[in-house]
Short mmCIF file of C-alpha atoms and ligand atoms in Angstrom, two decimals:
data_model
loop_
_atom_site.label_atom_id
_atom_site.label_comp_id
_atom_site.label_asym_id
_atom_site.label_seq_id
_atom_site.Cartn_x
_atom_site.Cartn_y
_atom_site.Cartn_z
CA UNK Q 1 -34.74 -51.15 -41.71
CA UNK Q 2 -35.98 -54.30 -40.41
CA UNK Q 3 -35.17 -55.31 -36.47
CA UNK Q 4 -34.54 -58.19 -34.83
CA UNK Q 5 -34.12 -59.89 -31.79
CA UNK Q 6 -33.44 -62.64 -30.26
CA UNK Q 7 -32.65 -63.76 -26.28
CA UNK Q 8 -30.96 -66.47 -24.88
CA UNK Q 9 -28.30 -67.77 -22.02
CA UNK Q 10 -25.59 -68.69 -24.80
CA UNK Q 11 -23.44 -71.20 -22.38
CA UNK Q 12 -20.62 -73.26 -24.19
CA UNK Q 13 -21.84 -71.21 -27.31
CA UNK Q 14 -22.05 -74.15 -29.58
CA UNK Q 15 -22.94 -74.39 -33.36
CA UNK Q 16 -26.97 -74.80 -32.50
CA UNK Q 17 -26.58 -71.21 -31.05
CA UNK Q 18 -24.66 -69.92 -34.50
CA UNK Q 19 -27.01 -71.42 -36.44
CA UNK Q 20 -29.94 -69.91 -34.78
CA UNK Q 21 -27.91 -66.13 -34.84
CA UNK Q 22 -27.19 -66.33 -38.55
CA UNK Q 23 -30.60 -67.60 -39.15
CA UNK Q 24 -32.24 -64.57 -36.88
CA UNK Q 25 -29.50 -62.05 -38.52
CA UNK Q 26 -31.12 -63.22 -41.84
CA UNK Q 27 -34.90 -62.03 -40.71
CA UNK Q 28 -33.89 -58.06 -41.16
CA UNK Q 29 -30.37 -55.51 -40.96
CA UNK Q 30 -30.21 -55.34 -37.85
CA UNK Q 31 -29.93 -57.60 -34.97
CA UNK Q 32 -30.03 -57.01 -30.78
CA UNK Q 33 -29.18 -60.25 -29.05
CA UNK Q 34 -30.02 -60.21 -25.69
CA UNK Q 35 -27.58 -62.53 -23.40
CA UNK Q 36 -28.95 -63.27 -19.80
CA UNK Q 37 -28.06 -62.08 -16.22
CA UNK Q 38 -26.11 -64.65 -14.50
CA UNK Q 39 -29.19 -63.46 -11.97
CA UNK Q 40 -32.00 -64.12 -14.17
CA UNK Q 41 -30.60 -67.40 -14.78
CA UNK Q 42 -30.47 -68.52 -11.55
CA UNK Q 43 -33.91 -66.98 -10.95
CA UNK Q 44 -35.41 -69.26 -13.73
CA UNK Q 45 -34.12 -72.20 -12.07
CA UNK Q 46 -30.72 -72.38 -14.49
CA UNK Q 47 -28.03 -73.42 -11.75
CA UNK Q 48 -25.90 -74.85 -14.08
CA UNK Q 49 -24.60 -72.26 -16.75
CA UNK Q 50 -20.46 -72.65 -16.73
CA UNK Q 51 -20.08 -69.25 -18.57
CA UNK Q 52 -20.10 -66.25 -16.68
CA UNK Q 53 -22.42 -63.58 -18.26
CA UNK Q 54 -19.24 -61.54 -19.66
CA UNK Q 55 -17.76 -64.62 -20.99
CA UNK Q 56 -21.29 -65.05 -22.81
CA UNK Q 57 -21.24 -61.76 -23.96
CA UNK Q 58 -18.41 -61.88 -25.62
CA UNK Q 59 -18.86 -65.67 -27.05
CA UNK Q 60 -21.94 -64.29 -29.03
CA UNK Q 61 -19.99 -60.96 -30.11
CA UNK Q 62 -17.25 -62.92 -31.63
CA UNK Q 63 -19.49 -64.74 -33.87
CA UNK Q 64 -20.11 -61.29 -35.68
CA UNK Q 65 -23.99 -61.75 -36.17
CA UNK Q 66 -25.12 -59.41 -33.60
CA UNK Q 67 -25.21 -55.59 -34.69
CA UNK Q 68 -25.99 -54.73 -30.71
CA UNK Q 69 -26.20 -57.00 -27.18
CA UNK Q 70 -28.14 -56.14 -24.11
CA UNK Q 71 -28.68 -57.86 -20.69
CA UNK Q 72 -31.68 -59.25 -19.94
CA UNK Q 73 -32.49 -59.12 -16.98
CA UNK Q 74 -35.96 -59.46 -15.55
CA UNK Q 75 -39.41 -61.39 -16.31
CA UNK Q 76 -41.34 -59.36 -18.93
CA UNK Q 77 -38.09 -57.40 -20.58
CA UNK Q 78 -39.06 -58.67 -23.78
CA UNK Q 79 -41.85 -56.33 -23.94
CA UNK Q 80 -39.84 -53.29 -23.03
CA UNK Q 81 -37.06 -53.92 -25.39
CA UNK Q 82 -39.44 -54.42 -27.95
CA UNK Q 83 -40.88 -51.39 -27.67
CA UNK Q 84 -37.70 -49.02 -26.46
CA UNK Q 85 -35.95 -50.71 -29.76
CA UNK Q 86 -38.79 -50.49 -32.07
CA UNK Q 87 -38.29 -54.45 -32.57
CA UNK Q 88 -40.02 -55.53 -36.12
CA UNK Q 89 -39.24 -59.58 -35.30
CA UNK Q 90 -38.82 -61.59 -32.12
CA UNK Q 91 -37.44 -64.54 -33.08
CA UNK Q 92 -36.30 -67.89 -30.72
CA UNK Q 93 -35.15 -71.34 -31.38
CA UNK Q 94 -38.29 -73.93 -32.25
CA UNK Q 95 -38.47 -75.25 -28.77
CA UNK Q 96 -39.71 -72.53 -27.80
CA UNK Q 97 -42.63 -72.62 -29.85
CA UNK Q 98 -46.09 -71.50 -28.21
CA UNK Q 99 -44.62 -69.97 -25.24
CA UNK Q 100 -44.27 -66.33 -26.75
CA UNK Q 101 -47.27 -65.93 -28.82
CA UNK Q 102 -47.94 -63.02 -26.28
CA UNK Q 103 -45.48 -60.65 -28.13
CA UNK Q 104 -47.61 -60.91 -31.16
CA UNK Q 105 -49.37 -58.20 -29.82
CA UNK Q 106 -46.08 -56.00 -30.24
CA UNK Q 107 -43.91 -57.42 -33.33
CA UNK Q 108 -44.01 -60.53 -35.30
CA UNK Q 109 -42.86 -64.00 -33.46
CA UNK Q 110 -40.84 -65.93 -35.55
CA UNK Q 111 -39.67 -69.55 -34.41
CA UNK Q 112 -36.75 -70.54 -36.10
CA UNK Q 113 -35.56 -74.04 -36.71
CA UNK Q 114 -33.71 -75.47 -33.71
CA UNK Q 115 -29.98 -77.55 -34.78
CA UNK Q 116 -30.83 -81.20 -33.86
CA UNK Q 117 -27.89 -82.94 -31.89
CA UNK Q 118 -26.25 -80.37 -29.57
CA UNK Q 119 -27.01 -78.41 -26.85
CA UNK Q 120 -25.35 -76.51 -24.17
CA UNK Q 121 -26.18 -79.45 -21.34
CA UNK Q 122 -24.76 -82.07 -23.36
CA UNK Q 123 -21.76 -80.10 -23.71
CA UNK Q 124 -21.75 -79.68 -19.99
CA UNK Q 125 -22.42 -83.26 -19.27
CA UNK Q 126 -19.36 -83.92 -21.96
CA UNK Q 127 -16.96 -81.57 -19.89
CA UNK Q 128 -17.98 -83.57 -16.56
CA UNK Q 129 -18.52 -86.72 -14.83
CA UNK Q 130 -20.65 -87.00 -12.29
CA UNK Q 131 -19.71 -86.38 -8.48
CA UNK Q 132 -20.68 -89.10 -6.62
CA UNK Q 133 -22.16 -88.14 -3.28
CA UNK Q 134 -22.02 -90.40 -0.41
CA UNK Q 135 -24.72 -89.41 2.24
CA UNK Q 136 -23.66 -89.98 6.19
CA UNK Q 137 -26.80 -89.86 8.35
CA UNK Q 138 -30.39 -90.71 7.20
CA UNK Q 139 -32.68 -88.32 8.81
CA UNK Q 140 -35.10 -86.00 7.23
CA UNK Q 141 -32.40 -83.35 5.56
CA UNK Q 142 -31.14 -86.28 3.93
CA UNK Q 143 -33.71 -87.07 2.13
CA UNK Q 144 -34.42 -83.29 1.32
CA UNK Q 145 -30.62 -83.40 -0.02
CA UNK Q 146 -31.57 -86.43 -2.63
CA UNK Q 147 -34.80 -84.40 -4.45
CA UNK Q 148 -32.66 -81.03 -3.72
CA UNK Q 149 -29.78 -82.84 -5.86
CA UNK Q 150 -31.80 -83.70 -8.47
CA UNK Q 151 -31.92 -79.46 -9.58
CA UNK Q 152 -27.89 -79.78 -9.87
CA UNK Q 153 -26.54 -81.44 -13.00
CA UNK Q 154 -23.30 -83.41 -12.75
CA UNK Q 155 -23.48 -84.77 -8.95
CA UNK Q 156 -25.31 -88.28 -8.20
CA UNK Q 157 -26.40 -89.88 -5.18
CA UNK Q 158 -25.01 -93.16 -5.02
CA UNK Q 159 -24.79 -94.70 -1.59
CA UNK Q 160 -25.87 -94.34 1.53
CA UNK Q 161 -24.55 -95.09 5.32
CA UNK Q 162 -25.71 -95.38 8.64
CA UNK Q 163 -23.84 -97.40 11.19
CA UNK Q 164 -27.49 -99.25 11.80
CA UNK Q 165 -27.80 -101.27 8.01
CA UNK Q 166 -31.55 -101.42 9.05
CA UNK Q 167 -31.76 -97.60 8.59
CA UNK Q 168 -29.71 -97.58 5.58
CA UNK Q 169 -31.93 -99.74 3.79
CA UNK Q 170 -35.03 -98.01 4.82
CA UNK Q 171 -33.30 -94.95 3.58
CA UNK Q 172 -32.20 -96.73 0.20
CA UNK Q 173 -35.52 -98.13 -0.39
CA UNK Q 174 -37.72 -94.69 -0.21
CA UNK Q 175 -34.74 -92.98 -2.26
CA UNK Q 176 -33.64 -95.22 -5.12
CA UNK Q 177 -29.99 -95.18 -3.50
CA UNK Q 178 -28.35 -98.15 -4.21
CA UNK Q 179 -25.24 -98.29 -1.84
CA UNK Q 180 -26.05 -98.79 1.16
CA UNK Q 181 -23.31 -99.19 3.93
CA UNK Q 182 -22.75 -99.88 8.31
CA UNK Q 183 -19.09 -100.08 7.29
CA UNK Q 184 -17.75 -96.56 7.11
CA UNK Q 185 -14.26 -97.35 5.31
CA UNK Q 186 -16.08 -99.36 2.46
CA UNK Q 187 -18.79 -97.02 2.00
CA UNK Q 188 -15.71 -93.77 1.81
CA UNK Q 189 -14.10 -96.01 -0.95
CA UNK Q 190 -17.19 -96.18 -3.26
CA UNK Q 191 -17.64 -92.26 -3.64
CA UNK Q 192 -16.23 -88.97 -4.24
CA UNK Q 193 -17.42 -86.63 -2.01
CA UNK Q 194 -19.65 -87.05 1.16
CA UNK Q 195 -22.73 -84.95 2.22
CA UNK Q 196 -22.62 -85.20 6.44
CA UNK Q 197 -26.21 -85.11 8.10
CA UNK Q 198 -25.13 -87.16 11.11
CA UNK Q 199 -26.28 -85.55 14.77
CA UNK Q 200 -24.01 -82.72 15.85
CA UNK Q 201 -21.28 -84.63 17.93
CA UNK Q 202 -20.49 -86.81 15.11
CA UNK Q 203 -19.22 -84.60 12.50
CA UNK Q 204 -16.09 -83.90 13.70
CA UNK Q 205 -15.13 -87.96 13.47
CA UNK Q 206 -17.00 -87.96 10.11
CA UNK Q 207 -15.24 -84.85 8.30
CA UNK Q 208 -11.94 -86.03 9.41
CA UNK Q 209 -12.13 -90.16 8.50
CA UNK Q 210 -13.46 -88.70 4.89
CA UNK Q 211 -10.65 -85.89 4.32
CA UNK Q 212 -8.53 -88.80 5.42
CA UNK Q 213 -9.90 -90.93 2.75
CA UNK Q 214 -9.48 -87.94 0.46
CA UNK Q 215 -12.98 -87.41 -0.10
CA UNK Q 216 -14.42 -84.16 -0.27
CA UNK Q 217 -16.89 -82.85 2.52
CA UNK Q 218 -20.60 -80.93 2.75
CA UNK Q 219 -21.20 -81.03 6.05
CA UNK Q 220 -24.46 -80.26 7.74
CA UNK Q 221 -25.02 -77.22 10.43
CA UNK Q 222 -23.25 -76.44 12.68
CA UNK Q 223 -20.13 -78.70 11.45
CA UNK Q 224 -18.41 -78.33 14.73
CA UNK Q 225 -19.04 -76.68 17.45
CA UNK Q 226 -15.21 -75.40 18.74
CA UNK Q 227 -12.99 -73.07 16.72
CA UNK Q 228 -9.84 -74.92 17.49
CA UNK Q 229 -11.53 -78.48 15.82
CA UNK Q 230 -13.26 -76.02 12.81
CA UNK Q 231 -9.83 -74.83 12.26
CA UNK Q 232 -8.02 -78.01 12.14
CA UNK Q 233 -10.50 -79.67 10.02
CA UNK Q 234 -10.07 -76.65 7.30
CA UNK Q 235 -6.29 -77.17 7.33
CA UNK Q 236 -6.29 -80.69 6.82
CA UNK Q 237 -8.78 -80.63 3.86
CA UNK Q 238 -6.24 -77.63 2.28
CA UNK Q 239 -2.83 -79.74 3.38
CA UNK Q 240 -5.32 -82.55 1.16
CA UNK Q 241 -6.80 -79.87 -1.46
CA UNK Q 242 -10.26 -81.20 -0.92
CA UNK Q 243 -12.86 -79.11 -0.52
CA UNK Q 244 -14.78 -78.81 2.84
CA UNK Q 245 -17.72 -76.74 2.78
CA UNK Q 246 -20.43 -75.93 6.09
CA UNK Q 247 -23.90 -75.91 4.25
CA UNK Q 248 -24.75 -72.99 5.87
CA UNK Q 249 -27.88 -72.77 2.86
CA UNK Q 250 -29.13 -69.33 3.58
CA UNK Q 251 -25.52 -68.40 2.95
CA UNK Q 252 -25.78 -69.90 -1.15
CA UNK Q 253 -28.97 -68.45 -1.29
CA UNK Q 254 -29.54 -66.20 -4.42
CA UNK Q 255 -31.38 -63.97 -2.07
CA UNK Q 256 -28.95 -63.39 0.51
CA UNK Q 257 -26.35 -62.83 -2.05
CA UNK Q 258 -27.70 -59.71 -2.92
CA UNK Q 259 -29.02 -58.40 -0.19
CA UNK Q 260 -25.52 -59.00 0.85
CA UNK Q 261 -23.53 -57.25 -1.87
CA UNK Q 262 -26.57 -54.21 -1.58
CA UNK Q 263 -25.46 -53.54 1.99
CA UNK Q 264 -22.18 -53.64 0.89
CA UNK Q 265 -22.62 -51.21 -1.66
CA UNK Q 266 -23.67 -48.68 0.89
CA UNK Q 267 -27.47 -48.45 0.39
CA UNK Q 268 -27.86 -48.24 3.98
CA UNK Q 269 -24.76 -46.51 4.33
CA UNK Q 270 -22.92 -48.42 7.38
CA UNK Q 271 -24.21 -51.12 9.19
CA UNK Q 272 -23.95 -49.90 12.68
CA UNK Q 273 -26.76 -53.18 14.07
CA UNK Q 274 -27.65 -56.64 13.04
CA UNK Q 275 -30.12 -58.27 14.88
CA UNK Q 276 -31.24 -61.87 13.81
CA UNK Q 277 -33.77 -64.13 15.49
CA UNK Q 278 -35.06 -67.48 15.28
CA UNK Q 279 -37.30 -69.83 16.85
CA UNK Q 280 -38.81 -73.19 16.44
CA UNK Q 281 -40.65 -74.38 19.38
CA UNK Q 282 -39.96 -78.52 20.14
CA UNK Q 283 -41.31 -80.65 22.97
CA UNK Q 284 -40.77 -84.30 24.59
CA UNK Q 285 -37.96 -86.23 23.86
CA UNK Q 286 -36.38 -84.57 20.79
CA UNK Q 287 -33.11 -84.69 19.98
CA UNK Q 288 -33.46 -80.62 20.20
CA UNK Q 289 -34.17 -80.97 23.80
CA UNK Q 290 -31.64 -83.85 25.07
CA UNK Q 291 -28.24 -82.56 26.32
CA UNK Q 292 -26.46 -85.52 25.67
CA UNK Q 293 -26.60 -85.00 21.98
CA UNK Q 294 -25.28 -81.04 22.05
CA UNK Q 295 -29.24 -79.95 22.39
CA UNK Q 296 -29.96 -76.10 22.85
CA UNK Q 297 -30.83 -73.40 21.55
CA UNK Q 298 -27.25 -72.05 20.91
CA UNK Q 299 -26.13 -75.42 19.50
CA UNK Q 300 -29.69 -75.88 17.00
CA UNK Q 301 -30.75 -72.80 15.73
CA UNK Q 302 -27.65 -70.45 15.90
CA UNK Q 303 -25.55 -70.84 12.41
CA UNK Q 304 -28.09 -68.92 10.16
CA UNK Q 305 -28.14 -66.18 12.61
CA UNK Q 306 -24.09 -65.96 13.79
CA UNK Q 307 -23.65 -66.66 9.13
CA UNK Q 308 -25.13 -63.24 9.00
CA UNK Q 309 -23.58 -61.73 11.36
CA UNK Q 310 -20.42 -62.81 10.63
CA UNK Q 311 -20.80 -61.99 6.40
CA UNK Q 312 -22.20 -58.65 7.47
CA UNK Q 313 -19.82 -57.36 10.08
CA UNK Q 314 -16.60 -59.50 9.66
CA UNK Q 315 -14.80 -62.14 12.25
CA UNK Q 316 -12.94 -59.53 14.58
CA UNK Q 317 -15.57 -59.09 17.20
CA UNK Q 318 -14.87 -57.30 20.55
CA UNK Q 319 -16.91 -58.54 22.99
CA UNK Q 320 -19.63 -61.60 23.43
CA UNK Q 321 -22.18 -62.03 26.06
CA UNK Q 322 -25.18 -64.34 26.67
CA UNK Q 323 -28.62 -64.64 28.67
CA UNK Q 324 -30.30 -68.17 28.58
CA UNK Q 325 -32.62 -70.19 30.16
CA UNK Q 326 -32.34 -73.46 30.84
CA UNK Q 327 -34.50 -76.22 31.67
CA UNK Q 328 -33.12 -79.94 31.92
CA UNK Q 329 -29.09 -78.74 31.44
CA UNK Q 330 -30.89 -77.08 27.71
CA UNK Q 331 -31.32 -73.36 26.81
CA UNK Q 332 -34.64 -73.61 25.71
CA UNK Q 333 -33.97 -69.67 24.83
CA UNK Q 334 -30.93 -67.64 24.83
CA UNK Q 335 -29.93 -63.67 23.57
CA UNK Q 336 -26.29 -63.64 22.42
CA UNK Q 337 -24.70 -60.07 22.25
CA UNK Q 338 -21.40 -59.88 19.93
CA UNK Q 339 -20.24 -56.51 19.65
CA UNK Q 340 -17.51 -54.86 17.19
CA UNK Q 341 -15.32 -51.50 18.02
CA UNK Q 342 -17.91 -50.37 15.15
CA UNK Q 343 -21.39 -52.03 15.33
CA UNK Q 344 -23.29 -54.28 17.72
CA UNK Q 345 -25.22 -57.37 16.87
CA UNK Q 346 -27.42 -59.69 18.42
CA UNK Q 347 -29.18 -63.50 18.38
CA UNK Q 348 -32.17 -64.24 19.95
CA UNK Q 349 -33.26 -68.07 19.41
CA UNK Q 350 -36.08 -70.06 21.00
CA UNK Q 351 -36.30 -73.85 20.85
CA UNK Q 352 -39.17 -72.92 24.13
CA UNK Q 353 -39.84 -69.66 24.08
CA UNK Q 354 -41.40 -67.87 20.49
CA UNK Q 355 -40.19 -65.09 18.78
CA UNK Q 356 -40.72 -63.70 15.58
CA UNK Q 357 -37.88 -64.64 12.92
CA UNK Q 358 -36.40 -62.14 11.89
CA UNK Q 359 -33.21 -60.15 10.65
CA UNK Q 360 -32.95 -56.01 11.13
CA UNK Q 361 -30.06 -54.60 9.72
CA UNK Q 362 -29.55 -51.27 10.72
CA UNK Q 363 -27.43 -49.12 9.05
CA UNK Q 364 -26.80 -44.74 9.00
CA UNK Q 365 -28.93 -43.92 5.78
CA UNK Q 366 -32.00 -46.66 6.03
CA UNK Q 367 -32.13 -50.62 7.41
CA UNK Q 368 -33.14 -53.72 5.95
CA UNK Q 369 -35.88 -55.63 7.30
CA UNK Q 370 -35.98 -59.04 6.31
CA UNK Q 371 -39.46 -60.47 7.28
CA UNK Q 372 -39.53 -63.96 9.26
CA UNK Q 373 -38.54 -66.90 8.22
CA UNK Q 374 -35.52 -64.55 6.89
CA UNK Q 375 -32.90 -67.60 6.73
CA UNK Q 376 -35.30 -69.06 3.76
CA UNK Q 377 -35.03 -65.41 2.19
CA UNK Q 378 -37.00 -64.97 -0.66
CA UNK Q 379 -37.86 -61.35 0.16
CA UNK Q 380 -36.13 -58.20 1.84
CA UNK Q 381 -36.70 -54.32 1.67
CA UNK Q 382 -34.91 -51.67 2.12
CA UNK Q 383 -36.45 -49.11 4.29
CA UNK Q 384 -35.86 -45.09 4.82
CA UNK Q 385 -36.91 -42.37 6.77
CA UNK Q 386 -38.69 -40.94 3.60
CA UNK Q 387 -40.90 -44.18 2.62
CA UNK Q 388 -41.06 -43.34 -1.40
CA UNK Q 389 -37.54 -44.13 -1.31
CA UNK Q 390 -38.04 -47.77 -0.17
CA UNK Q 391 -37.08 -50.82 -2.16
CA UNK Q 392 -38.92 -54.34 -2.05
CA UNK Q 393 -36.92 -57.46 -3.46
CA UNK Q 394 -38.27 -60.74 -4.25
CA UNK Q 395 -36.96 -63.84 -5.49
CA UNK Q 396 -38.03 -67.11 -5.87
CA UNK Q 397 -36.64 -69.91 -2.75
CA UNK Q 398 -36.72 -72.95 -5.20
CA UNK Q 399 -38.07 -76.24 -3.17
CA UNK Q 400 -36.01 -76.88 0.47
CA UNK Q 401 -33.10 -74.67 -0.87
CA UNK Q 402 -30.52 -77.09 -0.33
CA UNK Q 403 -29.72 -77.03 -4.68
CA UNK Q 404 -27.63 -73.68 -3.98
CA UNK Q 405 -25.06 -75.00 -1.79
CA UNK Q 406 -24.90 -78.47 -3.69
CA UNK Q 407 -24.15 -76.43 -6.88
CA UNK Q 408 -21.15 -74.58 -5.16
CA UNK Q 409 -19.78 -77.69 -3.29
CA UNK Q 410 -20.00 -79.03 -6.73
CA UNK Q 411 -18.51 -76.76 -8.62
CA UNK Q 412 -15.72 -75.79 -6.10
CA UNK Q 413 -15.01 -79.42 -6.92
CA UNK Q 414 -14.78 -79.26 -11.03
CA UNK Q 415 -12.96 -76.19 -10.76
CA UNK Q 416 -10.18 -77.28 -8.02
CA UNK Q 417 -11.52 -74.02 -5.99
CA UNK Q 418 -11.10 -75.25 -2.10
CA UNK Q 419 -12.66 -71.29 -0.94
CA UNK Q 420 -15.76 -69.94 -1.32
CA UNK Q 421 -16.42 -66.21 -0.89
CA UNK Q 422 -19.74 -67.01 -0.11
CA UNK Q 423 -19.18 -69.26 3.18
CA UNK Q 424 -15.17 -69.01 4.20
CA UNK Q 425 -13.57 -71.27 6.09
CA UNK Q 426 -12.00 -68.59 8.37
CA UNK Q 427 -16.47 -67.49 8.85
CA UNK Q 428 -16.74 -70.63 9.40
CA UNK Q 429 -14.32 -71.05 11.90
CA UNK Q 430 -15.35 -67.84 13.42
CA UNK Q 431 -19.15 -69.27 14.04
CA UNK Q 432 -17.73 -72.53 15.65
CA UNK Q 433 -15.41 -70.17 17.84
CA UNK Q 434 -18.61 -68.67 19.29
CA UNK Q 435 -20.70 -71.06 19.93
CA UNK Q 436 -17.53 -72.95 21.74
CA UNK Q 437 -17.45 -69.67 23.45
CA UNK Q 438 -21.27 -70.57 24.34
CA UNK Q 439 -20.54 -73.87 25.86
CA UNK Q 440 -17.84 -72.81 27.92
CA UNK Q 441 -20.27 -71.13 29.96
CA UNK Q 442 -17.84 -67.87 30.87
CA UNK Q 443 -19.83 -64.82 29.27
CA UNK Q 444 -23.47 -66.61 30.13
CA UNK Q 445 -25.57 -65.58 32.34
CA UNK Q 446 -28.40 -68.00 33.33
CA UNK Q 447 -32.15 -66.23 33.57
CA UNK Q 448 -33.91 -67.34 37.13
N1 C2G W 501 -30.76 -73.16 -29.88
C1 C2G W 501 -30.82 -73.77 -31.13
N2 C2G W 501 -30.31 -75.01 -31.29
C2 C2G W 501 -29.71 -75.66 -30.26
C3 C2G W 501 -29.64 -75.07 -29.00
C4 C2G W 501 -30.18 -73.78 -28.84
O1 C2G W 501 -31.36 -73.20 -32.08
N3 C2G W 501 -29.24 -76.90 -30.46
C5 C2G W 501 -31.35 -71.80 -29.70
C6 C2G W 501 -32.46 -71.73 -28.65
O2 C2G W 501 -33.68 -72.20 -29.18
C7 C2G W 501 -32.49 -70.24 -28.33
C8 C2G W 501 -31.02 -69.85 -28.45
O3 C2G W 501 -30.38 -70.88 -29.21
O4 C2G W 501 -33.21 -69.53 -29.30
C9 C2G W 501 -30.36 -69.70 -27.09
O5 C2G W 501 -30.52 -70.90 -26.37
P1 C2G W 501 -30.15 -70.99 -24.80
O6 C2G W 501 -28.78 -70.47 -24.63
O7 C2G W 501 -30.47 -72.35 -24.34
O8 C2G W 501 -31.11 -69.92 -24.12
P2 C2G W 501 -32.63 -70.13 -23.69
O9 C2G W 501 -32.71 -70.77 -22.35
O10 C2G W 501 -33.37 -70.77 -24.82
O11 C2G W 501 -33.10 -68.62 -23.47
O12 C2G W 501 -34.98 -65.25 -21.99
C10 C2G W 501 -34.15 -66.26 -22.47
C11 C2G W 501 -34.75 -66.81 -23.67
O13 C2G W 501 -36.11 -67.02 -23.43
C12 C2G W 501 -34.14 -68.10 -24.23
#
């Protein structure tokens, strides 16, 4: 009996994909197609697969060529399944060819004639038009936001505004972006959605003129920095059914996501301590440093670490207390405790004072220790008290990270889905609530 098999994502299963099954079922009697791990995908830099991997499975079972279909999973499970299956052909579509001439050392490599004329991203592109993204603020993440969107089929950058037209054009000069706008209201008519990356005290204004346009919001860390404004914001983009989304982007983060839904899972049995940190040390007159524009420790580097908290041990804290110091009405440093009836947490963050970056989660049967800078995870482990029973995880961080969270505020969008389970609006709202706690000044006490 002759094997075969063949791999492949299989999104919006399409005639090119039948064609190449029938044509691979030909090669032998019996064929193993293996469908990819919505994981995998994402690993190899595929954001944009519609079709869950069940829905894939069973696209490519009901065109009756495949005899048996497996996940696949990792980098390098070709050779194992080769092997475990006793594989007589690999075969793959012709654009492909070249790039698996290292199986020829296990079973023959066949490269079968790719169907000319389709293909699962013009299907996509067929299914969509584009979002057009509006960017508000012209800073440095902006410009990270314009490459970052490039990963993320279906969304455009399209305009551009800063209430100084000098710095709009700059902006739209360096980034091929033709609008360019000092008028808000004309600049919220010309697009769909807006990406906010405006200083800290003007996102509230921003997020509510757009909802109020109707245009959907990404807005940039921390979106607001009181509960009650977080809140209100969230209901009037539901009242609207836009979506509003904090771009929280450790929170999108392939990475995260699983260390995330390990812990859940119990591999450290319960989380009894998180403890995040983060520093980046600034000096002279930075916007970091300057009071007047909601400078601070708390205010700069806290969402990453209160996002983790909040995922990890949930929004009904007990108690909250702070040490900072301060230098020039600032904290230059500051240790936030926030403790549950069933865990404690804590932030340390430096914008003067170093630390090292990390996140400890500390649970009854092992912790994890994510190594600094954790909030660009790209690698955790799970530790134990016996060591051989420890777990390293590694993934790849693809460019500024920013293409994770443009891929969910897009896709919330084409599927009318105003929540996402990976960044709530009620977490949200919860991480504004603390740091307004913060500001109040109640539960802080200042270091001599
Ligand atoms: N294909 C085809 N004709 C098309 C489109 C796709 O013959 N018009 C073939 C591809 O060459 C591939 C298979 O259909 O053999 C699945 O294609 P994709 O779903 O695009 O999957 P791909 O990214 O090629 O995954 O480990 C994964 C594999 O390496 C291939």
């Amino acid at each position: 009996m002759i094997k075969v098999i063949t791999y492949g994502t299989y999104d919006l299963l399409h005639e090119g994909h039948i064609n190449l099954l029938r044509r691979a079922k030909e090669l032998g009697d019996y064929l193993i197609v293996g469908v990819t791990s919505d994981s995998f995908d994402r690993g190899r830099g595929k954001l944009n697969v519609r079709n869950n991997v069940l829905e894939r499975v069973d696209a490519v079972k009901a065109t009756g060529y495949a005899d048996e279909i497996i996940i696949e999973d990792y980098v390098g499970q070709k050779i194992d399944d080769i092997q475990k299956f006793g594989i007589d052909i690999f075969a793959i579509g012709s654009d492909w060819k070249g790039k698996f001439e290292y199986l020829n050392e296990y079973c023959k490599v066949v490269y079968l004639p790719r169907t000319e004329g389709i293909s699962s991203t013009m299907l996509r592109a067929k299914t969509t038009t584009d979002i057009n993204i509006g960017i508000i603020g012209t800073g440095r993440i902006a410009g990270r936001f314009i490459s970052e969107s490039k990963y993320v089929s279906g969304v455009e950058v399209t305009s551009v505004y800063n209430p100084k037209l000098s710095e709009a054009n700059v902006f739209s000069e360096k980034f091929a972006v033709k609008g360019r706008y000092d008028d808000i209201d004309s600049f919220l008519e010309k697009v769909d959605a807006v990406y906010i990356a405006s200083p800290h005290l003007t996102h509230y204004g921003y997020i509510k003129q757009a909802l109020l346009f109707g245009k959907h919001v990404l807005c940039e860390i921390p979106m607001v920095l009181r509960g009650d404004e977080a809140k209100e914001l969230y209901e009037l983009a539901r009242k609207k059914n836009l979506v509003l989304l904090e771009a929280s982007k450790t929170a999108f983060s392939p990475a995260w996501n699983h260390l995330q839904v390990l812990v859940k899972s119990g591999v450290i049995g319960d989380v009894i301590d998180v403890k995040a940190s983060l520093s980046k040390l600034v000096s002279g007159d930075v916007r970091e440093l300057d009071a007047n524009q909601a400078g601070g420790s708390m205010t700069e580097l806290s969402s990453f670490p209160l996002m983790s908290i909040v995922k990890l041990l949930g929004m009904d804290y007990a108690e909250l207390n702070f040490h900072s110091k301060i230098v020039n009405g600032v904290d230059v440093f500051t240790r936030g405790v926030i403790n549950y009836d069933n865990a404690t947490s804590s932030i340390t963050l430096g914008l003067g004072v170093k630390t090292e970056g990390n996140l400890v989660i500390s649970g009854t049967k092992g912790y994890v220790l994510v190594p600094s800078p954790w909030w660009l995870t790209n690698y955790f482990e799970v530790r134990y008290e016996d060591q051989n029973l420890n777990q390293k995880y590694f993934y790849a961080w693809q460019g500024e990270g920013l293409r994770y969270e443009i891929q969910e505020f897009a896709s919330m969008i084409v599927q009318g889905r105003i929540s996402s389970y990976k960044l709530s609006w009620i977490e949200s709202v919860t991480i504004a609530g603390i740091i307004e706690e913060y500001i109040k000044g109640d539960r802080t006490k200042i270091l001599k």
